[in-house]
PDB file of C-alpha atoms in Angstrom:
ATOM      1  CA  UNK I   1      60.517  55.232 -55.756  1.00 49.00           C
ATOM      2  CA  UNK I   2      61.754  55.403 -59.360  1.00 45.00           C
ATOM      3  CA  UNK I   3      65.461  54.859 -57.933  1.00 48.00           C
ATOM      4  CA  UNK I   4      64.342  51.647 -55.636  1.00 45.00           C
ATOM      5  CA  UNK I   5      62.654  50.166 -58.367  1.00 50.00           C
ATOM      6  CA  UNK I   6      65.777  50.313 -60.710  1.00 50.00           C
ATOM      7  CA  UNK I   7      67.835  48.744 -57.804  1.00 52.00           C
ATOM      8  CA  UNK I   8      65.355  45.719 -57.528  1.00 49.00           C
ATOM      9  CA  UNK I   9      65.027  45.258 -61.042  1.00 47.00           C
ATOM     10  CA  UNK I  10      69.193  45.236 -61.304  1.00 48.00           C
ATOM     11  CA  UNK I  11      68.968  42.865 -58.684  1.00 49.00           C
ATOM     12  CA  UNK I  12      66.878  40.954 -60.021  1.00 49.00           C
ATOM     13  CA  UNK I  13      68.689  41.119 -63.318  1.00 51.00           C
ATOM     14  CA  UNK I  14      71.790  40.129 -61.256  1.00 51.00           C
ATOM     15  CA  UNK I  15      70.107  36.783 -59.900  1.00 53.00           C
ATOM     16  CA  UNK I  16      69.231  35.843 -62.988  1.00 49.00           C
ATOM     17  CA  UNK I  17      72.589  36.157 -64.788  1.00 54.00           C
ATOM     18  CA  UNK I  18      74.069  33.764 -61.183  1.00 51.00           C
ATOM     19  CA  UNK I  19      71.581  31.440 -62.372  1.00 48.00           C
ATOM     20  CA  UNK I  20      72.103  31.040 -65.837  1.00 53.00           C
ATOM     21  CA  UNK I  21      75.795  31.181 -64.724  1.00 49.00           C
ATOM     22  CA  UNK I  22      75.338  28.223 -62.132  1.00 50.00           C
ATOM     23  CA  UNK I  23      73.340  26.351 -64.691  1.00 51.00           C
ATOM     24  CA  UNK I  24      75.833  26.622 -67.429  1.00 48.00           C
ATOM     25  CA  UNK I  25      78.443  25.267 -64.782  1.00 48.00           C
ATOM     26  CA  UNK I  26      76.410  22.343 -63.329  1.00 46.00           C
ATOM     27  CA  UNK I  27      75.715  21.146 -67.260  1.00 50.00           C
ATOM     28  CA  UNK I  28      79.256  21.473 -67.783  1.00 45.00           C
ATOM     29  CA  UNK I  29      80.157  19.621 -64.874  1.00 48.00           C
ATOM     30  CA  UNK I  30      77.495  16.947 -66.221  1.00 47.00           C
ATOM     31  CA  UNK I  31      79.190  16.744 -69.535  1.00 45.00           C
ATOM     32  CA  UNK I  32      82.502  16.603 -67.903  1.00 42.00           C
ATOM     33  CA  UNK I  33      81.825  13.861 -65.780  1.00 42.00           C
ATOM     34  CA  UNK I  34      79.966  12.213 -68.556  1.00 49.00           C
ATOM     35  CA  UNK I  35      82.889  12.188 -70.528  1.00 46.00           C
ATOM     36  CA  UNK I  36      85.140  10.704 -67.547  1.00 43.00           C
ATOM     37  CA  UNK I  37      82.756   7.967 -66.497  1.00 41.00           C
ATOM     38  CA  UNK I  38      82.568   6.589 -70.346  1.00 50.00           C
ATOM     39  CA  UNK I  39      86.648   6.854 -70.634  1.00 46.00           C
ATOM     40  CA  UNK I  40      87.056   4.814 -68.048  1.00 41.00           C
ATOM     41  CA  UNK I  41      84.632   2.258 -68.656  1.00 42.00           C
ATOM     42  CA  UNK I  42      86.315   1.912 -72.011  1.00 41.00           C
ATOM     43  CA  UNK I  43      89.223   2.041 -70.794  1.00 42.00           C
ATOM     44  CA  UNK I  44      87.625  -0.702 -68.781  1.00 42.00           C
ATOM     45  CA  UNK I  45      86.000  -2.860 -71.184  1.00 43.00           C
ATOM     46  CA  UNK I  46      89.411  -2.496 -73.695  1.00 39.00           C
ATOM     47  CA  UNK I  47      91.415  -3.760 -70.583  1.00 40.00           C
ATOM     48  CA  UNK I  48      88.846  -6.519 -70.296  1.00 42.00           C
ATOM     49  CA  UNK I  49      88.799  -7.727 -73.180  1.00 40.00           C
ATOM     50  CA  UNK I  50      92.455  -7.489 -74.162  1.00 41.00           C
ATOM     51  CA  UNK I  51      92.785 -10.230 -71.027  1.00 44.00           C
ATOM     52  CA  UNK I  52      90.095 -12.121 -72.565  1.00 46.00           C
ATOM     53  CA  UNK I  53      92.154 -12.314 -76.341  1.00 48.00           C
ATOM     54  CA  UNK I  54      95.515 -12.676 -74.155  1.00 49.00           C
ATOM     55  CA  UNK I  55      93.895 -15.792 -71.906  1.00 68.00           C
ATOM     56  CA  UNK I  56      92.562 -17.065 -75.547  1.00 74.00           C
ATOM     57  CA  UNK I  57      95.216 -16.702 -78.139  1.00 82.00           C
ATOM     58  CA  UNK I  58      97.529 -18.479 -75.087  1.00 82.00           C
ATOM     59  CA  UNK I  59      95.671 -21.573 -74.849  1.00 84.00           C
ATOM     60  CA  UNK I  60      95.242 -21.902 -78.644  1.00 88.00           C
ATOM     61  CA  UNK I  61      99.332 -21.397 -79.669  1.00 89.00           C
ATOM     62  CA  UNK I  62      99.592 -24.245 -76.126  1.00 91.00           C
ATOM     63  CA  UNK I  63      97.259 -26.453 -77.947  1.00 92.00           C
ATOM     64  CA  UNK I  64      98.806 -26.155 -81.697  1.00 93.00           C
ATOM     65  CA  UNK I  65     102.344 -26.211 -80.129  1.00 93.00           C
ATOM     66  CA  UNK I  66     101.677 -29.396 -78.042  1.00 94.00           C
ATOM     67  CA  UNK I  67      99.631 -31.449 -80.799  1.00 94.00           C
ATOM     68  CA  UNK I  68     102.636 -30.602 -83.118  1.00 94.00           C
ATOM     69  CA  UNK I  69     105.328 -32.034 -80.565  1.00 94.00           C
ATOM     70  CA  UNK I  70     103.550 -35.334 -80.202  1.00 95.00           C
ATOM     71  CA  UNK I  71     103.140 -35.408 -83.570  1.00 94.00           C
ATOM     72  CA  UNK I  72     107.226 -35.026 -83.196  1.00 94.00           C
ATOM     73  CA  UNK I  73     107.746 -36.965 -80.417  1.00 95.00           C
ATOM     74  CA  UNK I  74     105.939 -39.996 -82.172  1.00 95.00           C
ATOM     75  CA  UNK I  75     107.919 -39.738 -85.544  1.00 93.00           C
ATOM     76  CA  UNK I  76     111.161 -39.114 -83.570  1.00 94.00           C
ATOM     77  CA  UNK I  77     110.667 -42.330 -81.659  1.00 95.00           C
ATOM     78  CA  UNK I  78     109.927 -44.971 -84.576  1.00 94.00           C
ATOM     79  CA  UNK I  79     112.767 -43.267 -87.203  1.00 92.00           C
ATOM     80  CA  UNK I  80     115.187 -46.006 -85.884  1.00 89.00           C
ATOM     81  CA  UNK I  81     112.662 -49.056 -86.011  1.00 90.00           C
ATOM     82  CA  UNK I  82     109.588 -49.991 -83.840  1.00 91.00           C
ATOM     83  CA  UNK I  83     108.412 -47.537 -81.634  1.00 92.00           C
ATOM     84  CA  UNK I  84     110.661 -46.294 -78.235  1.00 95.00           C
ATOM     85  CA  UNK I  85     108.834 -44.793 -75.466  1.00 94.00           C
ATOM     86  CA  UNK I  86     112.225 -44.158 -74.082  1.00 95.00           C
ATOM     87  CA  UNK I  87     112.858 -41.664 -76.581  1.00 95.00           C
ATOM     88  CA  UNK I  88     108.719 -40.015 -77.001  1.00 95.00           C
ATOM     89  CA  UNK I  89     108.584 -39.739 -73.572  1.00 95.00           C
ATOM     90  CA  UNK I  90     112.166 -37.832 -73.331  1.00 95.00           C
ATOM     91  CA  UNK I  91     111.368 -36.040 -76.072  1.00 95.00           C
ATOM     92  CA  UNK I  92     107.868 -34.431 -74.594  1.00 95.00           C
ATOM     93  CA  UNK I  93     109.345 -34.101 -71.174  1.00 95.00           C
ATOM     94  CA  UNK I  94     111.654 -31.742 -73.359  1.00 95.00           C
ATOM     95  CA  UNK I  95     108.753 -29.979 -74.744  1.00 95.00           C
ATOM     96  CA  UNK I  96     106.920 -29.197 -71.230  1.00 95.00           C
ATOM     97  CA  UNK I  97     110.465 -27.984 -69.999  1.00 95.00           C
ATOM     98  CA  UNK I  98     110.784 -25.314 -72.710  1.00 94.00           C
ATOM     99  CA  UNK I  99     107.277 -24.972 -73.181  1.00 94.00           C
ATOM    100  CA  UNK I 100     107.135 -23.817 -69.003  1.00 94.00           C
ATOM    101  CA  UNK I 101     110.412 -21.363 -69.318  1.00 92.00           C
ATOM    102  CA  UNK I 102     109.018 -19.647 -72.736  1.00 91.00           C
ATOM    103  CA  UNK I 103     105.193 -18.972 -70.472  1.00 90.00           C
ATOM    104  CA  UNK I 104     106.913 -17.944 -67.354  1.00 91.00           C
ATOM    105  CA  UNK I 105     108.365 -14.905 -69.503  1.00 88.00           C
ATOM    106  CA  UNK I 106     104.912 -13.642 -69.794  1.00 83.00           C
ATOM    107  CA  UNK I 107     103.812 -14.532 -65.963  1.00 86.00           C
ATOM    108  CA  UNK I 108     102.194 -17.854 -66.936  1.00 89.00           C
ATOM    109  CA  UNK I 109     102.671 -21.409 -65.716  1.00 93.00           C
ATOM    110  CA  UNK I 110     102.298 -24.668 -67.923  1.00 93.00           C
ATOM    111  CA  UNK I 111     101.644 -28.178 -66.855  1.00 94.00           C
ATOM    112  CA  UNK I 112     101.191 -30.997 -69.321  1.00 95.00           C
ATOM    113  CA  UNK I 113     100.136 -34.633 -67.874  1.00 93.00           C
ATOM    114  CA  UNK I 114      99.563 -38.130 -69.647  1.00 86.00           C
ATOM    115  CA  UNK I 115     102.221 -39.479 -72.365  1.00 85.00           C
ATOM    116  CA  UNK I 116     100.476 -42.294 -72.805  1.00 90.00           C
ATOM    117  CA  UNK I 117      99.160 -43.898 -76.045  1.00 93.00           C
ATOM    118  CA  UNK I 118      96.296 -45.427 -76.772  1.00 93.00           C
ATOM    119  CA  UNK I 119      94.170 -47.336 -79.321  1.00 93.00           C
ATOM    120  CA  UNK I 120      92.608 -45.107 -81.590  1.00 94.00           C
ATOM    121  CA  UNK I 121      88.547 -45.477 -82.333  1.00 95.00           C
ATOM    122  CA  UNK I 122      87.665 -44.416 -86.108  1.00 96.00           C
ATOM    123  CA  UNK I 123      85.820 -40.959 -84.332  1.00 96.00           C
ATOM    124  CA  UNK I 124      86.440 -37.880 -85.143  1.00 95.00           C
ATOM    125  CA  UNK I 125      89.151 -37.095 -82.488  1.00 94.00           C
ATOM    126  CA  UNK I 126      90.182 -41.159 -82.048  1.00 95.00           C
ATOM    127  CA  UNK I 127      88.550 -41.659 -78.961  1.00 94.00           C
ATOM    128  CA  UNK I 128      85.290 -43.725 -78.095  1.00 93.00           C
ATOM    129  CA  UNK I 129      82.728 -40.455 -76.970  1.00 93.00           C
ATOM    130  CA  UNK I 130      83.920 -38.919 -80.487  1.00 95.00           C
ATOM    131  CA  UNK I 131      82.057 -37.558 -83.478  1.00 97.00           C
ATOM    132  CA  UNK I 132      80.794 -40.959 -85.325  1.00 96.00           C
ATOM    133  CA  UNK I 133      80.210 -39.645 -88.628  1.00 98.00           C
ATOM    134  CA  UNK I 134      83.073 -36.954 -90.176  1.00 98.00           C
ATOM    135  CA  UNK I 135      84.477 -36.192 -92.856  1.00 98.00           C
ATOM    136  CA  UNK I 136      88.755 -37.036 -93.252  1.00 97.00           C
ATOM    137  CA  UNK I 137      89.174 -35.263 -96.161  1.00 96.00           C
ATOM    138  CA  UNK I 138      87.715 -33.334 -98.593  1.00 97.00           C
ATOM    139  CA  UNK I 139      88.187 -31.826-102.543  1.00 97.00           C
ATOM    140  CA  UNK I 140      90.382 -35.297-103.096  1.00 98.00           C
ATOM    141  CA  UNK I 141      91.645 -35.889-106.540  1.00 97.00           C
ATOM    142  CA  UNK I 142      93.422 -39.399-106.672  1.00 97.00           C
ATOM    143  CA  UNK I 143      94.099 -41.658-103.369  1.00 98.00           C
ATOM    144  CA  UNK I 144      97.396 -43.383-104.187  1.00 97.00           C
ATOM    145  CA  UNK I 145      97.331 -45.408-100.765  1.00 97.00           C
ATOM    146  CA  UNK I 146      94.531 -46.473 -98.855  1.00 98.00           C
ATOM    147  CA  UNK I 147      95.205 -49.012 -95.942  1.00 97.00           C
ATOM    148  CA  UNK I 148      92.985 -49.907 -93.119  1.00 94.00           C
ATOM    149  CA  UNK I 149      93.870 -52.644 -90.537  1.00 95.00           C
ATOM    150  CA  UNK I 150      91.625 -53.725 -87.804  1.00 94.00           C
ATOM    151  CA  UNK I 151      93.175 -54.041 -84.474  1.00 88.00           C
ATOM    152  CA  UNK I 152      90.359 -56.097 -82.783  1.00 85.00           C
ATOM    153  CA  UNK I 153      87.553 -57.592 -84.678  1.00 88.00           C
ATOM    154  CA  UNK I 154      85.352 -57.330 -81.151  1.00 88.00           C
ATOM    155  CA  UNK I 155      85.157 -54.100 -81.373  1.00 86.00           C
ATOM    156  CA  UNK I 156      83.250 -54.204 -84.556  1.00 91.00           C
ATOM    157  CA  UNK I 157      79.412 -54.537 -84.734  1.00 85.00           C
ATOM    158  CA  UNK I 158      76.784 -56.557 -86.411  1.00 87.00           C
ATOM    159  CA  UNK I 159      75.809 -56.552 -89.643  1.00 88.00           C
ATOM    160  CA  UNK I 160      72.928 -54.075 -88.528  1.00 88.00           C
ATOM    161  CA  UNK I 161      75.515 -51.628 -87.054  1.00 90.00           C
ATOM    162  CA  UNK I 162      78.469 -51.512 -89.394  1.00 94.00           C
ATOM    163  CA  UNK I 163      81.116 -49.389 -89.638  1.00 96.00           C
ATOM    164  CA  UNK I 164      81.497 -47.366 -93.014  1.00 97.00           C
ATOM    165  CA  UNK I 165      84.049 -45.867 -95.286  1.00 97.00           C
ATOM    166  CA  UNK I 166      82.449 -43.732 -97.802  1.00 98.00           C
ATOM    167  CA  UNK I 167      83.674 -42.036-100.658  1.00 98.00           C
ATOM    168  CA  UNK I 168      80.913 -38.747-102.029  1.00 98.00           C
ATOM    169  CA  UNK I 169      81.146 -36.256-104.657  1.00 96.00           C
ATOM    170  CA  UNK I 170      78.280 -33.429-105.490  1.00 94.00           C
ATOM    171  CA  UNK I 171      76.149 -35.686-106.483  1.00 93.00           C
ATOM    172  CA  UNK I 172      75.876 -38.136-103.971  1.00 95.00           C
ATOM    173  CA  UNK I 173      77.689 -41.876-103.272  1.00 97.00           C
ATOM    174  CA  UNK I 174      80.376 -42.835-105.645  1.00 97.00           C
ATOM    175  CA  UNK I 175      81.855 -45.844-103.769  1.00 98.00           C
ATOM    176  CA  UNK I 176      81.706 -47.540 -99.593  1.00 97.00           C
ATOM    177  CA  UNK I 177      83.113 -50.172 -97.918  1.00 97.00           C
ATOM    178  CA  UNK I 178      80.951 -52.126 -95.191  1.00 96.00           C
ATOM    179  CA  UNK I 179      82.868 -53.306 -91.985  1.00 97.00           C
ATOM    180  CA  UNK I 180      81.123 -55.673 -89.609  1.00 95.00           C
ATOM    181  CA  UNK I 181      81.736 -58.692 -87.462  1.00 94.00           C
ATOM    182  CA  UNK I 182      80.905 -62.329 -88.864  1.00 90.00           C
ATOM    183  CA  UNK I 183      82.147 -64.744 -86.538  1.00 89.00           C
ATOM    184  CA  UNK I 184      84.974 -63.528 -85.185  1.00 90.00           C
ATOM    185  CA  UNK I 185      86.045 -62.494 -89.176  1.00 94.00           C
ATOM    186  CA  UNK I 186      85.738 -59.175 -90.887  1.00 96.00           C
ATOM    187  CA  UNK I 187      82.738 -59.250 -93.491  1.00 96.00           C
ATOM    188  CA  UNK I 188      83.502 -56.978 -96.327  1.00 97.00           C
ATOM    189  CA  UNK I 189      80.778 -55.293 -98.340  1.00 97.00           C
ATOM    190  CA  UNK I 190      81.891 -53.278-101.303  1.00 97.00           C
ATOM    191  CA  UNK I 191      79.145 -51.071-102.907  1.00 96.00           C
ATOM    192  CA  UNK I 192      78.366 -48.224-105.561  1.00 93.00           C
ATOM    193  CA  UNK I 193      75.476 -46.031-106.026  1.00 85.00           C
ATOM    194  CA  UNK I 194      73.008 -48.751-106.417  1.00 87.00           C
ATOM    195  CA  UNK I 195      74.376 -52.633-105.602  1.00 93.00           C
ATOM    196  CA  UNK I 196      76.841 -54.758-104.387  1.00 95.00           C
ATOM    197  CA  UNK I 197      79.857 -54.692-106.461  1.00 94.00           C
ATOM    198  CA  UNK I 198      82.381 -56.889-103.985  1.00 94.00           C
ATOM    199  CA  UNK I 199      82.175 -58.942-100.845  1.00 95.00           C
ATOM    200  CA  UNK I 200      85.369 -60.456 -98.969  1.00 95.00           C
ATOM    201  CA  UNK I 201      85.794 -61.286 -95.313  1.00 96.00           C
ATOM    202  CA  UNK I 202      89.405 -60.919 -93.868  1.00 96.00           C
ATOM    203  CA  UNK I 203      91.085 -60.974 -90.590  1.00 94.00           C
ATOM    204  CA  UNK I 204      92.286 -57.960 -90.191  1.00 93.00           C
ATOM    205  CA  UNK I 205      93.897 -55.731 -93.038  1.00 94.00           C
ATOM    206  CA  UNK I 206      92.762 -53.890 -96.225  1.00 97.00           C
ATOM    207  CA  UNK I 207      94.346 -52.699 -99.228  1.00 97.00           C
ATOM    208  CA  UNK I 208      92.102 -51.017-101.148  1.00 97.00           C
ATOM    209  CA  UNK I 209      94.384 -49.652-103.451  1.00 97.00           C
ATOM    210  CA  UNK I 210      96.200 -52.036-103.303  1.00 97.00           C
ATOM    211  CA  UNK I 211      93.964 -54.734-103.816  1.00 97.00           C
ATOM    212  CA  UNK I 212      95.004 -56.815-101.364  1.00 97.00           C
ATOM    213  CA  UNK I 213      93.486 -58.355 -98.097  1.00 96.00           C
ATOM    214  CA  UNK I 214      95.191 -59.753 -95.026  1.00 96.00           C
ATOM    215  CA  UNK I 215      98.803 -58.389 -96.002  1.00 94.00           C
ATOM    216  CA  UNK I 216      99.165 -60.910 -99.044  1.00 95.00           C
ATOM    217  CA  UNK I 217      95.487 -62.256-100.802  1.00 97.00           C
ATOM    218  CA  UNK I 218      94.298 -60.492-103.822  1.00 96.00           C
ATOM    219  CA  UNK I 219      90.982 -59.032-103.197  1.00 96.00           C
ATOM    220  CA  UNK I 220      89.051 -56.344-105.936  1.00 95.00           C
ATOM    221  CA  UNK I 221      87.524 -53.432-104.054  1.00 97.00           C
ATOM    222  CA  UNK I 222      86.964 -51.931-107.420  1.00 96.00           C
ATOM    223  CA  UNK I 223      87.893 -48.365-106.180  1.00 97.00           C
ATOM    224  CA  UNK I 224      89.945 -46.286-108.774  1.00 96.00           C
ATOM    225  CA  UNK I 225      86.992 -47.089-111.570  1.00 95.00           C
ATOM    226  CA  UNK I 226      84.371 -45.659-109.475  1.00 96.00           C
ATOM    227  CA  UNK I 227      86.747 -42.564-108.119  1.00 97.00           C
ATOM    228  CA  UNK I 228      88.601 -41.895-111.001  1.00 95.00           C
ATOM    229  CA  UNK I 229      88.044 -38.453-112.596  1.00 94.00           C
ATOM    230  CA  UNK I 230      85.542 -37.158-109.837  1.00 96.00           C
ATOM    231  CA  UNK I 231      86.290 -34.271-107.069  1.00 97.00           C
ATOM    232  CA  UNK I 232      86.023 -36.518-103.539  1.00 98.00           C
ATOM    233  CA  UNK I 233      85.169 -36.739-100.153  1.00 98.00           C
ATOM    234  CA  UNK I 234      86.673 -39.488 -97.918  1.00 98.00           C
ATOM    235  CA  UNK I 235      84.224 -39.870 -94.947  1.00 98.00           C
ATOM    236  CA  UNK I 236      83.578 -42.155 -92.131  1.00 98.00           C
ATOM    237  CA  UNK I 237      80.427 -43.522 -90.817  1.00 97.00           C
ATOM    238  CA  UNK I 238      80.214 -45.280 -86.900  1.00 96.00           C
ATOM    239  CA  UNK I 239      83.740 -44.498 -86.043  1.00 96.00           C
ATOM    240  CA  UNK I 240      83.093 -45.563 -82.733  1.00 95.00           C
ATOM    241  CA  UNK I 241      82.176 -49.013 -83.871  1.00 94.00           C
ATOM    242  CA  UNK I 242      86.090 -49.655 -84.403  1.00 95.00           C
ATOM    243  CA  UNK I 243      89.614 -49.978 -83.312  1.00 95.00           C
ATOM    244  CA  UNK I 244      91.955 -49.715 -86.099  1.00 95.00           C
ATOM    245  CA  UNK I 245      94.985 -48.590 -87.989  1.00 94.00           C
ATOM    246  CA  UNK I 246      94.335 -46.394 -90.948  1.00 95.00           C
ATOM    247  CA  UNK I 247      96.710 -44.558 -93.348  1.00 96.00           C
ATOM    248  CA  UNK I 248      95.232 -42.254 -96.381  1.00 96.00           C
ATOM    249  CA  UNK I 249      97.691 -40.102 -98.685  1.00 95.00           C
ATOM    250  CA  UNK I 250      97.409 -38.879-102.330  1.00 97.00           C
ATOM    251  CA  UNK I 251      96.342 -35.480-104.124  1.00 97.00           C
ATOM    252  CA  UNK I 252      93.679 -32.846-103.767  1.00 97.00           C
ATOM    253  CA  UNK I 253      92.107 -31.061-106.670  1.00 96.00           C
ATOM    254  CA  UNK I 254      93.937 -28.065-106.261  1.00 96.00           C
ATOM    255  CA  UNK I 255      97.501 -30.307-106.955  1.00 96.00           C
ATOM    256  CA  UNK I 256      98.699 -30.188-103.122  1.00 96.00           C
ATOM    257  CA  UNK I 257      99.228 -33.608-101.684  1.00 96.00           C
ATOM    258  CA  UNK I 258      97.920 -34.721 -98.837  1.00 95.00           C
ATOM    259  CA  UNK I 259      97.960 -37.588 -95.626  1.00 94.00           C
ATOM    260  CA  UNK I 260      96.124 -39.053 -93.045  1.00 95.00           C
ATOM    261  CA  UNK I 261      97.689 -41.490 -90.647  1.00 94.00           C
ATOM    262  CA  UNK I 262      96.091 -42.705 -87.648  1.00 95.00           C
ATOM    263  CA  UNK I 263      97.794 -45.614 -85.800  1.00 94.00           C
ATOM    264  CA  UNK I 264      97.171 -44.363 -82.074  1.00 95.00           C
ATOM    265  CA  UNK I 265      95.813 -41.546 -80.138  1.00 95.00           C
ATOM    266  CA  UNK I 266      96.676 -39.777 -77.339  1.00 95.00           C
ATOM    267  CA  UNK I 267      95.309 -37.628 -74.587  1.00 94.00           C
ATOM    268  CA  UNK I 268      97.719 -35.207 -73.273  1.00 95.00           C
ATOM    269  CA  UNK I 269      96.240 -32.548 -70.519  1.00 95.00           C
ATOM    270  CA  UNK I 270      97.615 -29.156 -70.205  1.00 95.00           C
ATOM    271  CA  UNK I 271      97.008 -26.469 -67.318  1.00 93.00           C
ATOM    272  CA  UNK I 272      97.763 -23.013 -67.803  1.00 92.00           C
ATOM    273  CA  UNK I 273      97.544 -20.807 -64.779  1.00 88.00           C
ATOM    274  CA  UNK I 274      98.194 -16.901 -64.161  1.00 85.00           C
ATOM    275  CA  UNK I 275      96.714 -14.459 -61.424  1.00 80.00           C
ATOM    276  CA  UNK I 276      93.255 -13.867 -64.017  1.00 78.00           C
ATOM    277  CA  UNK I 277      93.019 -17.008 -65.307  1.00 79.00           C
ATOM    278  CA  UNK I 278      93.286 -21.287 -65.185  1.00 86.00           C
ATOM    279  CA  UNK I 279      92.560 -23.153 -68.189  1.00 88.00           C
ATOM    280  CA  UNK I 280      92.595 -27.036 -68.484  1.00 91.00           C
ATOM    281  CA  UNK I 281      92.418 -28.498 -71.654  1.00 92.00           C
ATOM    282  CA  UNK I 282      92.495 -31.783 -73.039  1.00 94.00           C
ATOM    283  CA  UNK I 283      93.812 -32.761 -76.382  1.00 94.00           C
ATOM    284  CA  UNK I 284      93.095 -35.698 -78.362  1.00 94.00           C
ATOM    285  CA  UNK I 285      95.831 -36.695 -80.701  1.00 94.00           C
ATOM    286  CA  UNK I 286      95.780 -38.720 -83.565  1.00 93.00           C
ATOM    287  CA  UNK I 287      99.505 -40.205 -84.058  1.00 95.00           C
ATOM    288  CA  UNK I 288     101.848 -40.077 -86.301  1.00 91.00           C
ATOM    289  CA  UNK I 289      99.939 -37.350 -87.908  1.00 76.00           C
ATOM    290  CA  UNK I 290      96.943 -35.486 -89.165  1.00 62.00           C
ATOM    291  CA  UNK I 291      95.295 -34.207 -92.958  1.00 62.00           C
ATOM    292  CA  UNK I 292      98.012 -31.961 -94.552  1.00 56.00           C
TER     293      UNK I 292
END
């Protein structure tokens, strides 16, 4: 009896060390496969997201790199005299051509429609549906040229819906100019922090630095006094409330020059396409050139 009861009890002893064997086994299998599953979901999530950054930075260097040749394209065709769409249109239809070869290296394709120019709205990105009120420029320190030309007076509005150039410092309103039709006629409404300080009516261009109004007629906007010595901001008010030609250059406070020149826009399209991805962009312009 003593003998069988030694044999159970090994037995038993015997099941129990299979158990804690198969238990230790199944939890390592657990951890194992734990350790798998997450790997590859990482794995994953890293191959994921390196697509997304791929698809991204793509479209970002196509947008930068085709802004920059219209940009070229327009300078290249007015360096001999008035603008040749002979020349801006060969010259982009050279851009898409090396543009396409340099993407197909790394499987993509690239498609870029519309060469066509158009007249730019005061917005944000030149076109009607823009951003009305923006800023141009900011942390300005003198403005050595400051010309605005309206291209059609119909496009301006009523004295209760002007259009507005304004220039702002820390403290508030240093110095505007008020654009609005008056018969056909540009009224001009100069003002400081707290009055009128000019009014003039023109047919289409300004020289505010230059003092001058419709090319040739002397005409005070008063603007260095009121600017003079003060850290700037050159903003614009109802931008879609306009058509013109504008041109902006002088120095920052930090001593680096700077330009804005906005005498048409355009609205180039470009496709990208690859087995993960299609991306259609479109990309107002401002020509011949942006803040610098």
């Amino acid at each position: 009896m003593r003998e069988l009861g030694r044999e159970t009890m090994k037995r038993f002893d015997d099941s129990a060390q299979l158990l804690i064997l198969a238990g230790f086994a199944v939890g390592v299998g657990i951890v194992v496969l734990t350790i798998m599953l997450n790997n590859v979901i990482y794995a994953s999530n890293i191959a994921s997201e390196s697509s997304i950054d791929t698809s991204r930075n793509d479209i970002e260097n196509a947008i930068s790199m085709t802004t920059e040749a219209y940009e070229d394209a327009y300078r290249s065709a007015t360096e001999a005299g008035p603008f040749n769409n002979t020349i801006f249109e060969q010259y982009l239809n050279g851009y898409e051509e090396m543009a396409a070869r340099n993407y197909a290296i790394a499987g993509l394709t690239f498609n870029l429609d519309n060469n066509t120019l158009h007249e730019a709205y005061m917005t944000k990105n030149g076109l009607f549906d823009g951003e009305d009120d923006w800023t141009i420029v900011r942390n300005v320190n003198t403005t050595d040229v400051f010309l605005f030309e309206v291209n059609d007076t119909s496009t301006l509005g009523n004295s209760s819906n002007s259009f507005m150039i304004t220039i702002t410092n820390s403290t508030g309103l240093l110095w505007s100019v008020e654009l609005y039709n008056s018969s056909g006629n540009i009224n001009i409404t100069v003002t400081d922090q707290s009055s009128v300080i000019e009014q003039h009516v023109a047919t289409s261009q300004i020289n505010v630095t230059g003092d001058m109004k419709d090319y040739t007629v002397p005409a005070s906007f008063q603007f260095d006094s009121h600017t003079s010595g003060n850290d700037y901001s050159i903003n614009i008010v109802n931008g879609s409330n306009v058509i013109a030609y504008c041109t902006l250059n002088g120095t920052l406070t930090t001593g680096e020059p700077f330009t804005f020149a906005r005498y048409f826009v355009a609205k180039p399209t470009i496709t990208m396409h690859s087995r993960e991805m299609s991306i259609t962009r479109e990309i107002p312009t401002s020509l011949p050139g942006r803040v610098s």
